CSV table of C-alpha atoms (C1' of nucleotides) in Angstrom, one decimal:
chain,number,residue,atom,x,y,z
A,16,MET,CA,0.0,0.0,-0.3
A,17,THR,CA,2.9,2.3,0.1
A,18,THR,CA,3.1,4.4,-2.9
A,19,LEU,CA,7.0,5.3,-3.3
A,20,GLU,CA,9.0,6.5,-0.3
A,21,THR,CA,7.0,8.5,1.7
A,22,VAL,CA,7.5,12.3,1.6
A,23,ARG,CA,6.5,14.7,4.0
A,24,PRO,CA,3.4,16.9,2.9
A,25,PRO,CA,4.0,20.5,3.0
A,26,THR,CA,3.9,21.8,6.7
A,27,ASN,CA,4.9,25.7,6.7
A,28,ASP,CA,2.7,28.3,4.9
A,29,THR,CA,5.4,29.4,2.8
A,30,GLU,CA,5.8,25.9,1.8
A,31,GLU,CA,2.7,25.2,0.7
A,32,ARG,CA,2.1,28.6,-1.3
A,33,LEU,CA,5.3,27.6,-3.0
A,34,LEU,CA,4.1,24.4,-4.2
A,35,ASP,CA,1.1,25.6,-5.3
A,36,ALA,CA,2.8,28.3,-7.1
A,37,ALA,CA,4.5,25.5,-8.7
A,38,LEU,CA,1.6,23.3,-9.5
A,39,THR,CA,0.2,26.1,-11.0
A,40,LEU,CA,3.3,26.9,-13.2
A,41,PHE,CA,4.6,23.8,-14.1
A,42,ALA,CA,0.9,22.7,-15.1
A,43,GLU,CA,0.7,25.7,-17.3
A,44,LYS,CA,4.3,25.8,-18.9
A,45,GLY,CA,5.7,22.5,-18.4
A,46,TYR,CA,8.6,21.6,-16.1
A,47,GLU,CA,11.4,23.0,-18.3
A,48,ALA,CA,9.7,26.3,-19.3
A,49,ALA,CA,8.4,27.4,-16.0
A,50,SER,CA,11.3,28.9,-14.0
A,51,VAL,CA,11.7,29.4,-10.4
A,52,ARG,CA,11.9,32.9,-10.8
A,53,GLU,CA,8.4,32.9,-12.1
A,54,ILE,CA,7.7,30.3,-9.5
A,55,ILE,CA,9.2,32.4,-6.5
A,56,GLU,CA,7.2,35.6,-7.7
A,57,ALA,CA,4.3,34.1,-8.0
A,58,THR,CA,4.9,33.0,-4.6
A,59,GLY,CA,5.9,35.9,-3.4
A,60,VAL,CA,9.0,35.2,-1.8
A,61,THR,CA,12.7,35.3,-3.2
A,62,ARG,CA,14.9,32.5,-4.6
A,63,PRO,CA,17.1,31.4,-1.5
A,64,VAL,CA,13.4,30.7,0.0
A,65,LEU,CA,12.8,28.3,-2.3
A,66,TYR,CA,16.3,26.4,-2.0
A,67,TYR,CA,15.4,26.9,1.6
A,68,TYR,CA,12.6,24.6,1.8
A,69,CYS,CA,13.8,22.5,-1.3
A,70,SER,CA,17.5,21.0,-2.6
A,71,SER,CA,16.6,22.0,-6.1
A,72,LYS,CA,13.8,22.5,-9.1
A,73,GLU,CA,14.0,18.8,-9.5
A,74,ASP,CA,13.4,18.1,-5.8
A,75,LEU,CA,10.6,20.5,-6.1
A,76,PHE,CA,8.9,19.3,-8.9
A,77,LYS,CA,9.2,15.6,-7.5
A,78,ARG,CA,8.0,16.5,-4.2
A,79,LEU,CA,4.6,18.4,-5.8
A,80,VAL,CA,4.1,15.3,-8.0
A,81,HIS,CA,4.5,12.9,-5.1
A,82,TRP,CA,2.1,15.4,-2.8
A,83,LYS,CA,-0.8,15.3,-5.4
A,84,HIS,CA,-0.1,11.4,-6.4
A,85,ASP,CA,-0.7,10.4,-3.1
A,86,GLU,CA,-3.7,11.8,-2.6
A,87,ALA,CA,-4.8,10.2,-5.8
A,88,TYR,CA,-3.5,7.2,-5.3
A,89,ARG,CA,-5.7,6.4,-1.9
A,90,GLU,CA,-8.6,7.9,-3.5
A,91,LEU,CA,-8.4,5.0,-6.0
A,92,THR,CA,-7.4,2.4,-4.2
A,93,LYS,CA,-10.3,3.5,-1.5
A,94,THR,CA,-12.6,3.1,-4.8
A,95,VAL,CA,-11.3,-0.1,-5.6
A,96,THR,CA,-11.7,-1.9,-2.5
A,97,ASP,CA,-15.2,-0.3,-1.9
A,98,THR,CA,-16.7,-1.8,-4.9
A,99,LYS,CA,-17.0,-5.5,-6.5
A,100,GLY,CA,-17.1,-6.4,-10.0
A,101,CYS,CA,-14.6,-5.8,-12.8
A,102,ALA,CA,-17.1,-3.8,-14.3
A,103,ASN,CA,-18.6,-1.9,-11.6
A,104,ARG,CA,-14.7,-1.2,-10.8
A,105,LEU,CA,-13.6,0.0,-13.8
A,106,ARG,CA,-16.6,2.8,-14.1
A,107,ALA,CA,-15.7,3.6,-10.4
A,108,ILE,CA,-12.1,4.2,-11.3
A,109,MET,CA,-13.4,6.5,-14.5
A,110,ARG,CA,-15.7,8.3,-12.6
A,111,GLY,CA,-13.3,8.9,-9.4
A,112,SER,CA,-10.7,9.8,-11.9
A,113,PHE,CA,-12.6,12.5,-13.7
A,114,ALA,CA,-13.8,14.0,-10.6
A,115,PHE,CA,-10.7,14.3,-9.0
A,116,CYS,CA,-9.3,15.9,-12.3
A,117,ALA,CA,-12.0,17.9,-13.0
A,118,THR,CA,-11.5,19.3,-9.1
A,119,ASP,CA,-8.2,20.6,-9.7
A,120,PRO,CA,-7.6,20.6,-13.6
A,121,ARG,CA,-3.7,21.6,-12.9
A,122,VAL,CA,-2.8,18.2,-11.6
A,123,PRO,CA,-3.8,16.2,-14.9
A,124,ARG,CA,-2.4,18.9,-16.7
A,125,LEU,CA,1.0,18.6,-15.0
A,126,MET,CA,0.9,14.9,-14.7
A,127,PHE,CA,0.2,13.8,-18.2
A,128,GLN,CA,1.7,16.6,-20.1
A,129,THR,CA,5.3,15.8,-18.1
A,130,HIS,CA,4.5,11.9,-18.7
A,131,PHE,CA,3.5,12.1,-22.4
A,132,GLY,CA,5.7,14.5,-23.2
A,133,PRO,CA,9.4,14.7,-23.9
A,134,THR,CA,11.5,13.2,-22.3
A,135,ILE,CA,13.0,15.0,-19.1
A,136,PRO,CA,16.4,13.5,-17.6
A,137,GLY,CA,15.7,12.6,-13.9
A,138,ILE,CA,12.2,12.9,-14.6
A,139,ALA,CA,11.0,10.7,-17.0
A,140,GLU,CA,11.8,7.7,-14.8
A,141,PHE,CA,10.3,9.3,-12.0
A,142,MET,CA,6.8,10.1,-13.4
A,143,THR,CA,7.2,6.3,-15.1
A,144,GLU,CA,7.4,4.8,-11.5
A,145,VAL,CA,4.3,7.0,-10.3
A,146,ALA,CA,2.5,6.2,-13.4
A,147,LYS,CA,3.2,2.6,-13.0
A,148,LEU,CA,1.4,2.4,-9.4
A,149,ARG,CA,-1.9,3.6,-11.1
A,150,PHE,CA,-1.3,1.1,-13.7
A,151,LEU,CA,-0.9,-2.0,-11.7
A,152,ILE,CA,-4.3,-1.2,-9.9
A,153,VAL,CA,-6.3,-1.0,-13.1
A,154,GLN,CA,-4.3,-4.1,-14.3
A,155,GLN,CA,-5.2,-5.9,-11.0
A,156,VAL,CA,-8.9,-5.1,-11.8
A,157,ILE,CA,-8.8,-6.2,-15.4
A,158,GLN,CA,-6.9,-9.4,-14.1
A,159,ASP,CA,-9.5,-10.1,-12.1
A,160,GLY,CA,-12.3,-9.6,-14.9
A,161,LEU,CA,-10.2,-12.3,-16.9
A,162,ASP,CA,-10.2,-14.8,-14.2
A,163,GLY,CA,-13.7,-14.4,-13.6
A,164,LYS,CA,-14.8,-14.4,-17.3
A,165,GLU,CA,-16.2,-10.9,-16.6
A,166,MET,CA,-13.9,-10.0,-19.8
A,167,SER,CA,-11.6,-11.3,-22.2
A,168,GLY,CA,-9.5,-11.0,-25.7
A,169,GLY,CA,-6.1,-10.4,-24.7
A,170,ASP,CA,-4.0,-10.4,-21.6
A,171,ALA,CA,-4.0,-7.8,-18.5
A,172,ALA,CA,-1.3,-5.6,-19.4
A,173,SER,CA,-2.8,-5.1,-22.9
A,174,LEU,CA,-6.0,-4.3,-22.1
A,175,SER,CA,-5.0,-2.3,-19.4
A,176,LEU,CA,-3.2,-0.1,-21.7
A,177,ILE,CA,-5.9,0.2,-23.7
A,178,PHE,CA,-8.5,1.6,-20.8
A,179,CYS,CA,-5.8,3.6,-19.6
A,180,CYS,CA,-5.1,5.3,-23.1
A,181,ILE,CA,-8.9,6.0,-23.3
A,182,MET,CA,-9.2,7.2,-19.5
A,183,ASP,CA,-5.5,8.8,-19.5
A,184,GLN,CA,-5.8,11.0,-22.9
A,185,HIS,CA,-9.3,12.1,-22.7
A,186,ILE,CA,-8.5,13.7,-19.4
A,187,ASN,CA,-5.2,14.8,-21.0
A,188,VAL,CA,-7.1,16.5,-23.8
A,189,LEU,CA,-10.0,17.8,-21.9
A,190,ALA,CA,-8.2,18.9,-18.7
A,191,ARG,CA,-6.5,21.3,-21.1
A,192,LEU,CA,-9.9,23.1,-22.6
A,193,PRO,CA,-12.1,25.5,-21.0
A,194,LYS,CA,-14.3,24.1,-18.4
A,195,PRO,CA,-12.9,20.9,-17.6
A,196,LYS,CA,-15.7,20.3,-15.0
A,197,LYS,CA,-18.4,20.4,-17.7
A,198,ARG,CA,-16.5,17.8,-19.6
A,199,LEU,CA,-15.0,15.6,-17.7
A,200,THR,CA,-18.6,14.3,-16.6
A,201,ILE,CA,-19.6,10.9,-15.1
A,202,GLU,CA,-21.8,10.2,-17.9
A,203,LEU,CA,-18.9,10.6,-20.0
A,204,ALA,CA,-16.9,8.3,-17.7
A,205,ASP,CA,-19.7,5.9,-17.8
A,206,SER,CA,-20.1,5.8,-21.5
A,207,LEU,CA,-16.1,5.5,-22.3
A,208,VAL,CA,-16.4,2.5,-19.9
A,209,ASP,CA,-19.2,1.0,-21.9
A,210,VAL,CA,-17.1,1.8,-25.2
A,211,PHE,CA,-14.3,-0.2,-23.8
A,212,LEU,CA,-16.5,-3.0,-22.6
A,213,TYR,CA,-18.9,-3.5,-25.8
A,214,GLY,CA,-17.6,-1.1,-28.5
A,215,VAL,CA,-19.5,0.9,-30.9
A,216,GLY,CA,-20.0,-1.6,-33.7
A,217,SER,CA,-23.4,-2.4,-34.1
A,218,GLY,CA,-22.7,-5.2,-36.5
A,219,LYS,CA,-22.7,-8.9,-34.8
A,220,ARG,CA,-19.8,-9.3,-32.7
A,221,ALA,CA,-16.4,-10.2,-33.8
A,222,PRO,CA,-14.1,-12.4,-31.5
A,223,VAL,CA,-11.3,-10.4,-30.3
A,224,SER,CA,-8.2,-11.1,-29.7
A,225,LEU,CA,-5.1,-9.5,-28.5
A,226,PRO,CA,-1.7,-10.4,-29.1
A,227,PRO,CA,0.4,-10.7,-26.1
A,228,PHE,CA,2.3,-7.7,-24.6
A,229,ALA,CA,5.8,-8.2,-25.3
A,230,ALA,CA,7.3,-6.2,-22.2
A,231,GLY,CA,11.3,-5.2,-22.2
B,8,MET,CA,-6.2,18.3,-50.3
B,9,THR,CA,-4.0,21.0,-49.8
B,10,THR,CA,-2.8,20.3,-46.1
B,11,LEU,CA,-1.8,23.7,-44.8
B,12,GLU,CA,0.3,26.1,-47.0
B,13,THR,CA,2.7,24.2,-49.2
B,14,VAL,CA,6.6,23.7,-48.0
B,15,ARG,CA,9.1,23.0,-50.5
B,16,PRO,CA,11.1,20.1,-49.5
B,17,PRO,CA,14.7,20.3,-48.5
B,18,THR,CA,16.5,20.1,-52.1
B,19,ASN,CA,19.9,20.8,-50.6
B,20,ASP,CA,21.9,18.0,-49.1
B,21,THR,CA,23.1,20.0,-46.3
B,22,GLU,CA,19.8,21.0,-45.8
B,23,GLU,CA,18.3,17.9,-45.7
B,24,ARG,CA,21.2,16.2,-43.0
B,25,LEU,CA,20.1,19.1,-41.1
B,26,LEU,CA,16.4,18.3,-40.8
B,27,ASP,CA,17.5,14.8,-40.3
B,28,ALA,CA,19.9,16.0,-37.3
B,29,ALA,CA,16.9,18.1,-36.0
B,30,LEU,CA,14.5,15.2,-36.6
B,31,THR,CA,16.5,13.1,-33.8
B,32,LEU,CA,17.3,15.8,-31.5
B,33,PHE,CA,14.0,16.8,-31.5
B,34,ALA,CA,12.3,13.1,-31.1
B,35,GLU,CA,15.0,12.3,-28.3
B,36,LYS,CA,14.9,15.2,-26.2
B,37,GLY,CA,12.0,17.6,-27.4
B,38,TYR,CA,11.8,20.9,-28.6
B,39,GLU,CA,13.3,23.3,-25.8
B,40,ALA,CA,15.9,21.0,-24.9
B,41,ALA,CA,17.2,20.2,-28.2
B,42,SER,CA,19.7,23.1,-28.6
B,43,VAL,CA,20.7,24.7,-32.0
B,44,ARG,CA,24.1,23.9,-31.1
B,45,GLU,CA,23.5,19.9,-30.8
B,46,ILE,CA,21.5,20.0,-34.0
B,47,ILE,CA,24.4,21.5,-36.0
B,48,GLU,CA,27.0,19.8,-34.6
B,49,ALA,CA,25.2,16.8,-35.2
B,50,THR,CA,24.9,17.7,-38.4
B,51,GLY,CA,28.5,18.9,-39.1
B,52,VAL,CA,28.0,22.4,-40.1
B,53,THR,CA,28.5,25.9,-37.9
B,54,ARG,CA,25.6,27.9,-36.5
B,55,PRO,CA,25.1,30.3,-39.4
B,56,VAL,CA,24.7,27.9,-41.9
B,57,LEU,CA,21.3,26.7,-40.2
B,58,TYR,CA,20.0,30.3,-40.1
B,59,TYR,CA,21.3,30.6,-43.5
B,60,TYR,CA,18.2,27.5,-44.4
B,61,CYS,CA,16.1,28.3,-41.8
B,62,SER,CA,14.8,32.0,-40.0
B,63,SER,CA,14.8,30.9,-36.4
B,64,LYS,CA,14.7,27.2,-34.7
B,65,GLU,CA,11.2,27.8,-34.8
B,66,ASP,CA,10.9,27.8,-38.8
B,67,LEU,CA,13.2,24.7,-38.5
B,68,PHE,CA,10.6,22.7,-36.6
B,69,LYS,CA,8.0,23.6,-38.2
B,70,ARG,CA,9.3,22.9,-41.5
B,71,LEU,CA,10.2,19.5,-40.4
B,72,VAL,CA,7.2,18.8,-39.1
B,73,HIS,CA,5.5,19.9,-42.3
B,74,TRP,CA,7.7,18.0,-44.2
B,75,LYS,CA,7.0,14.6,-42.3
B,76,HIS,CA,3.4,15.2,-41.9
B,77,ASP,CA,2.4,15.5,-45.6
B,78,GLU,CA,4.5,12.7,-46.1
B,79,ALA,CA,2.0,10.9,-43.4
B,80,TYR,CA,-1.2,12.6,-44.6
B,81,ARG,CA,-0.8,11.6,-48.3
B,82,GLU,CA,-0.8,7.9,-47.6
B,83,LEU,CA,-3.6,8.0,-45.1
B,84,THR,CA,-5.8,10.1,-47.9
B,85,LYS,CA,-5.0,7.5,-50.5
B,86,THR,CA,-5.3,4.2,-47.5
B,87,VAL,CA,-9.1,5.9,-47.2
B,88,THR,CA,-9.9,6.2,-50.9
B,89,ASP,CA,-8.5,3.0,-51.6
B,90,THR,CA,-11.0,1.5,-49.1
B,91,LYS,CA,-14.5,0.7,-48.7
B,92,GLY,CA,-16.6,0.5,-45.7
B,93,CYS,CA,-16.0,1.8,-42.3
B,94,ALA,CA,-14.5,-0.8,-40.0
B,95,ASN,CA,-12.4,-1.9,-43.4
B,96,ARG,CA,-11.3,1.5,-43.4
B,97,LEU,CA,-10.3,2.2,-39.5
B,98,ARG,CA,-8.5,-1.0,-39.6
B,99,ALA,CA,-6.5,0.6,-42.8
B,100,ILE,CA,-5.9,3.6,-41.1
B,101,MET,CA,-4.6,2.0,-37.9
B,102,ARG,CA,-2.7,-0.6,-40.0
B,103,GLY,CA,-0.9,2.2,-42.0
B,104,SER,CA,-0.4,4.6,-38.8
B,105,PHE,CA,1.3,1.9,-37.0
B,106,ALA,CA,3.3,1.1,-40.4
B,107,PHE,CA,4.6,4.6,-40.9
B,108,CYS,CA,5.4,5.0,-37.4
B,109,ALA,CA,7.3,1.7,-37.1
B,110,THR,CA,9.6,2.8,-40.2
B,111,ASP,CA,11.0,5.9,-38.3
B,112,PRO,CA,9.7,5.8,-35.1
B,113,ARG,CA,11.5,9.5,-34.3
B,114,VAL,CA,8.3,11.0,-36.5
B,115,PRO,CA,6.0,9.7,-34.0
B,116,ARG,CA,7.8,10.4,-31.3
B,117,LEU,CA,8.4,14.0,-32.1
B,118,MET,CA,4.7,14.4,-33.2
B,119,PHE,CA,3.0,13.0,-30.2
B,120,GLN,CA,5.2,13.7,-27.4
B,121,THR,CA,5.0,17.7,-29.1
B,122,HIS,CA,1.6,17.4,-29.2
B,123,PHE,CA,0.8,15.9,-25.8
B,124,GLY,CA,3.4,17.6,-24.0
B,125,PRO,CA,3.6,21.0,-22.4
B,126,THR,CA,2.2,23.9,-24.5
B,127,ILE,CA,5.0,25.5,-26.2
B,128,PRO,CA,4.2,29.1,-27.7
B,129,GLY,CA,3.8,29.5,-31.7
B,130,ILE,CA,4.5,25.8,-31.8
B,131,ALA,CA,1.4,24.5,-29.9
B,132,GLU,CA,-1.3,26.2,-32.3
B,133,PHE,CA,0.9,24.6,-35.4
B,134,MET,CA,0.8,21.3,-33.9
B,135,THR,CA,-2.9,21.6,-33.3
B,136,GLU,CA,-3.8,22.6,-36.6
B,137,VAL,CA,-1.6,19.7,-37.9
B,138,ALA,CA,-3.1,17.1,-35.8
B,139,LYS,CA,-6.4,18.3,-36.8
B,140,LEU,CA,-6.2,17.3,-40.4
B,141,ARG,CA,-5.2,13.9,-39.1
B,142,PHE,CA,-8.4,13.8,-36.8
B,143,LEU,CA,-10.9,15.0,-39.7
B,144,ILE,CA,-10.0,12.2,-41.5
B,145,VAL,CA,-10.7,9.8,-39.3
B,146,GLN,CA,-14.3,11.6,-38.2
B,147,GLN,CA,-15.1,11.4,-41.7
B,148,VAL,CA,-14.8,7.9,-41.8
B,149,ILE,CA,-16.9,7.7,-38.7
B,150,GLN,CA,-19.3,9.7,-39.6
B,151,ASP,CA,-19.9,7.8,-42.9
B,152,GLY,CA,-20.2,4.7,-40.5
B,153,LEU,CA,-22.7,6.1,-38.6
B,154,ASP,CA,-24.6,7.3,-41.3
B,155,GLY,CA,-24.8,3.8,-43.0
B,156,LYS,CA,-25.3,2.2,-39.7
B,157,GLU,CA,-22.0,0.6,-39.3
B,158,MET,CA,-21.6,2.0,-35.7
B,159,SER,CA,-23.7,4.0,-33.0
B,160,GLY,CA,-23.2,5.1,-29.6
B,161,GLY,CA,-22.6,8.7,-30.2
B,162,ASP,CA,-21.5,11.6,-32.2
B,163,ALA,CA,-18.6,11.4,-35.0
B,164,ALA,CA,-16.3,13.6,-32.9
B,165,SER,CA,-16.7,11.8,-29.5
B,166,LEU,CA,-15.9,8.2,-31.3
B,167,SER,CA,-13.1,9.7,-33.0
B,168,LEU,CA,-11.8,11.4,-30.1
B,169,ILE,CA,-11.7,7.6,-28.7
B,170,PHE,CA,-10.3,5.9,-31.6
B,171,CYS,CA,-7.8,8.6,-31.8
B,172,CYS,CA,-6.7,8.2,-28.4
B,173,ILE,CA,-6.3,4.6,-28.8
B,174,MET,CA,-4.3,4.8,-32.0
B,175,ASP,CA,-2.3,7.9,-31.0
B,176,GLN,CA,-1.2,6.6,-27.2
B,177,HIS,CA,-0.3,3.1,-28.3
B,178,ILE,CA,1.7,4.7,-30.8
B,179,ASN,CA,3.2,7.2,-28.6
B,180,VAL,CA,3.7,4.6,-25.8
B,181,LEU,CA,5.2,1.9,-28.2
B,182,ALA,CA,7.4,4.1,-30.3
B,183,ARG,CA,9.4,5.4,-27.2
B,184,LEU,CA,9.9,1.5,-26.0
B,185,PRO,CA,13.0,-0.2,-27.3
B,186,LYS,CA,12.2,-2.1,-31.2
B,187,PRO,CA,9.0,-0.4,-31.7
B,188,LYS,CA,8.8,-2.5,-35.2
B,189,LYS,CA,8.2,-5.5,-33.1
B,190,ARG,CA,5.3,-3.6,-31.1
B,191,LEU,CA,3.4,-1.8,-33.9
B,192,THR,CA,2.4,-4.9,-35.7
B,193,ILE,CA,-0.6,-5.6,-38.3
B,194,GLU,CA,-1.9,-7.9,-35.5
B,195,LEU,CA,-2.1,-5.3,-32.4
B,196,ALA,CA,-3.8,-2.5,-35.1
B,197,ASP,CA,-6.2,-5.0,-36.0
B,198,SER,CA,-7.4,-6.1,-32.5
B,199,LEU,CA,-7.2,-2.6,-31.5
B,200,VAL,CA,-9.7,-1.7,-34.1
B,201,ASP,CA,-11.4,-4.8,-32.7
B,202,VAL,CA,-11.9,-3.4,-29.0
B,203,PHE,CA,-13.0,-0.5,-30.3
B,204,LEU,CA,-15.9,-2.1,-32.7
B,205,TYR,CA,-16.9,-4.9,-30.2
B,206,GLY,CA,-15.6,-4.2,-26.7
B,207,VAL,CA,-13.6,-6.5,-23.9
B,208,GLY,CA,-16.1,-7.4,-22.2
B,209,SER,CA,-17.8,-11.2,-22.7
B,210,GLY,CA,-20.9,-10.3,-20.8
B,211,LYS,CA,-24.3,-9.3,-22.7
B,212,ARG,CA,-24.0,-6.3,-25.0
B,213,ALA,CA,-25.2,-2.8,-23.2
B,214,PRO,CA,-26.6,-0.3,-25.3
B,215,VAL,CA,-23.9,2.4,-25.6
B,216,SER,CA,-24.5,6.2,-25.8
B,217,LEU,CA,-22.1,8.7,-25.2
B,218,PRO,CA,-23.0,12.4,-24.3
B,219,PRO,CA,-22.4,14.5,-27.2
B,220,PHE,CA,-19.0,16.4,-27.5
B,221,ALA,CA,-19.3,20.1,-26.3
B,222,ALA,CA,-16.8,21.9,-28.6
B,223,GLY,CA,-15.8,25.3,-27.4
C,15,DC,C1',21.3,39.3,28.4
C,16,DT,C1',23.2,35.8,25.3
C,17,DT,C1',22.9,32.1,22.0
C,18,DG,C1',21.3,29.5,17.9
C,19,DA,C1',18.4,28.0,15.0
C,20,DA,C1',14.4,28.8,11.6
C,21,DA,C1',13.3,32.1,7.7
C,22,DC,C1',14.5,35.1,5.2
C,23,DC,C1',17.4,38.9,2.2
C,24,DT,C1',20.7,41.0,-1.6
C,25,DA,C1',23.9,40.3,-4.8
C,26,DA,C1',25.8,37.8,-7.5
C,27,DC,C1',28.0,33.6,-10.4
C,28,DG,C1',29.1,30.4,-14.3
C,29,DA,C1',26.7,27.9,-17.9
C,30,DC,C1',23.8,27.4,-21.7
C,31,DC,C1',20.8,29.7,-25.1
C,32,DG,C1',18.7,31.3,-29.9
C,33,DT,C1',20.8,34.9,-32.8
C,34,DT,C1',23.4,37.5,-35.8
C,35,DA,C1',26.9,41.1,-37.6
C,36,DA,C1',30.7,40.9,-40.6
C,37,DG,C1',33.7,38.8,-43.8
C,38,DT,C1',35.3,34.9,-47.2
C,39,DA,C1',35.9,31.6,-50.8
C,40,DG,C1',34.5,29.8,-55.1
C,41,DG,C1',31.4,29.7,-59.0
C,42,DT,C1',28.7,31.9,-63.0
C,43,DA,C1',26.7,36.1,-65.5
C,44,DT,C1',27.9,40.0,-67.6
D,5,DA,C1',37.3,42.5,-65.2
D,6,DT,C1',33.9,43.0,-62.3
D,7,DA,C1',29.5,42.5,-60.4
D,8,DC,C1',26.9,39.1,-58.0
D,9,DC,C1',24.8,35.0,-56.1
D,10,DT,C1',25.6,31.3,-53.1
D,11,DA,C1',27.5,28.8,-49.1
D,12,DC,C1',29.7,29.1,-46.0
D,13,DT,C1',33.4,31.3,-41.5
D,14,DT,C1',34.7,33.2,-37.0
D,15,DA,C1',33.5,35.7,-33.2
D,16,DA,C1',30.6,37.6,-30.5
D,17,DC,C1',26.2,39.9,-28.5
D,18,DG,C1',22.4,40.3,-25.0
D,19,DG,C1',19.5,36.9,-22.3
D,20,DT,C1',17.6,33.8,-19.1
D,21,DC,C1',19.2,29.7,-16.8
D,22,DG,C1',19.4,27.3,-11.6
D,23,DT,C1',22.4,27.9,-8.0
D,24,DT,C1',24.7,29.9,-4.2
D,25,DA,C1',27.7,32.9,-1.0
D,26,DG,C1',27.1,35.5,3.0
D,27,DG,C1',24.5,38.7,5.2
D,28,DT,C1',20.1,40.1,8.3
D,29,DT,C1',15.8,39.5,11.1
D,30,DT,C1',12.9,37.3,13.9
D,31,DC,C1',12.3,34.7,18.1
D,32,DA,C1',12.4,31.1,21.7
D,33,DA,C1',15.5,28.6,24.5
D,34,DG,C1',19.1,28.7,28.6
DNA sequence: CTTGAAACCTAACGACCGTTAAGTAGGTAT
DNA sequence: ATACCTACTTAACGGTCGTTAGGTTTCAAG
């Protein structure tokens, strides 16, 4: 149940405002383009203050991601344990992720832009590790669904990748548009799960058989 | 059939080597992190040579994207016109895109990383415009499918977004891993279209009904 | 009243960035 | 011979970046 190594959440008020300003600017312009100068200016402090709380820009970013990820991860695991059945769980995951992202669109903007964007040395591996935790939850849910014959058509990894592609890219795209709260709705979440489960074709059902996912 | 304004392809040998080195480095490190110094160094020329052929780094990037996009776009439209039926066309699009990306993985790495990554002023709007052309092809194919009752469950825009999420993110993820040619296979392409059309659920079919896509 | 740690400040550091001014070698047209 | 164009060169320009050395305020503990 531990996510990565535990990171203390911000205690000091200045530190929290610093992380919040960093969240805003990293989400808006990306890790590289958002400078520490802008971040400290938005916070209303001087540069050494930032380096008093964080050892580097990279450290600031990682602590920020950790902070928000832990929050999302806790909600996600609770969602899964509170729900029974594969289809219901997938619906709950999609709904919960949409709701979480709609609450503060800066978070998905930051996370997915960084994860799907160009590789940043020292950051990319970290993002991959963080994303893997989320992915494994989905994969376990789908594995249970395969075991319980609720679904079929491929291995858990391949199917999870499809599910996450649909979920994450919808969030990434829609969270960047205005009024994401109007877009990341429960109805859309449910419909996307329906498409994942039943498809959009009206013809008779063809047997789906994904090739196994080749790791490495 | 015109894509954007026409851009002359590279004629000079030096210019082509410049664009090729730019493709490699932009794909590897992203637009911001790849410096003109690295690009000219990889090409084996001095900096003013780059500015002799391109008016700026941004111009270099856009010309590069244009060049490769036009190539892909031509193949894509040919693929669609050569194929009949919505499902077959979707299969052809997915197969063709996979094949194109497997041929030179630098291209999808560059395109999708830039498009899905953080917003870059002066580049983002351009990428959106380029991506829209691809999207509209898919949307037209799906609109035809809806009109011909080959599929149902939502408007063409929403369904196209789902299809593109699956296709593009699989390319984006798999093209970044080693040996993308072993991953972006015909079999996977076909299976992803199957999932799009028929889903992965083994239970009885539920009616899918996506909420309309809210533009703006 | 002193000590010392926490929380900040001013002012700079060196490195890298995209870009360009100014000059030159080599070929071609007049 | 001269003028001109293409394809380059050397050598800098001003700017922004992340980071830090070193000093100051605040305030609670001894």
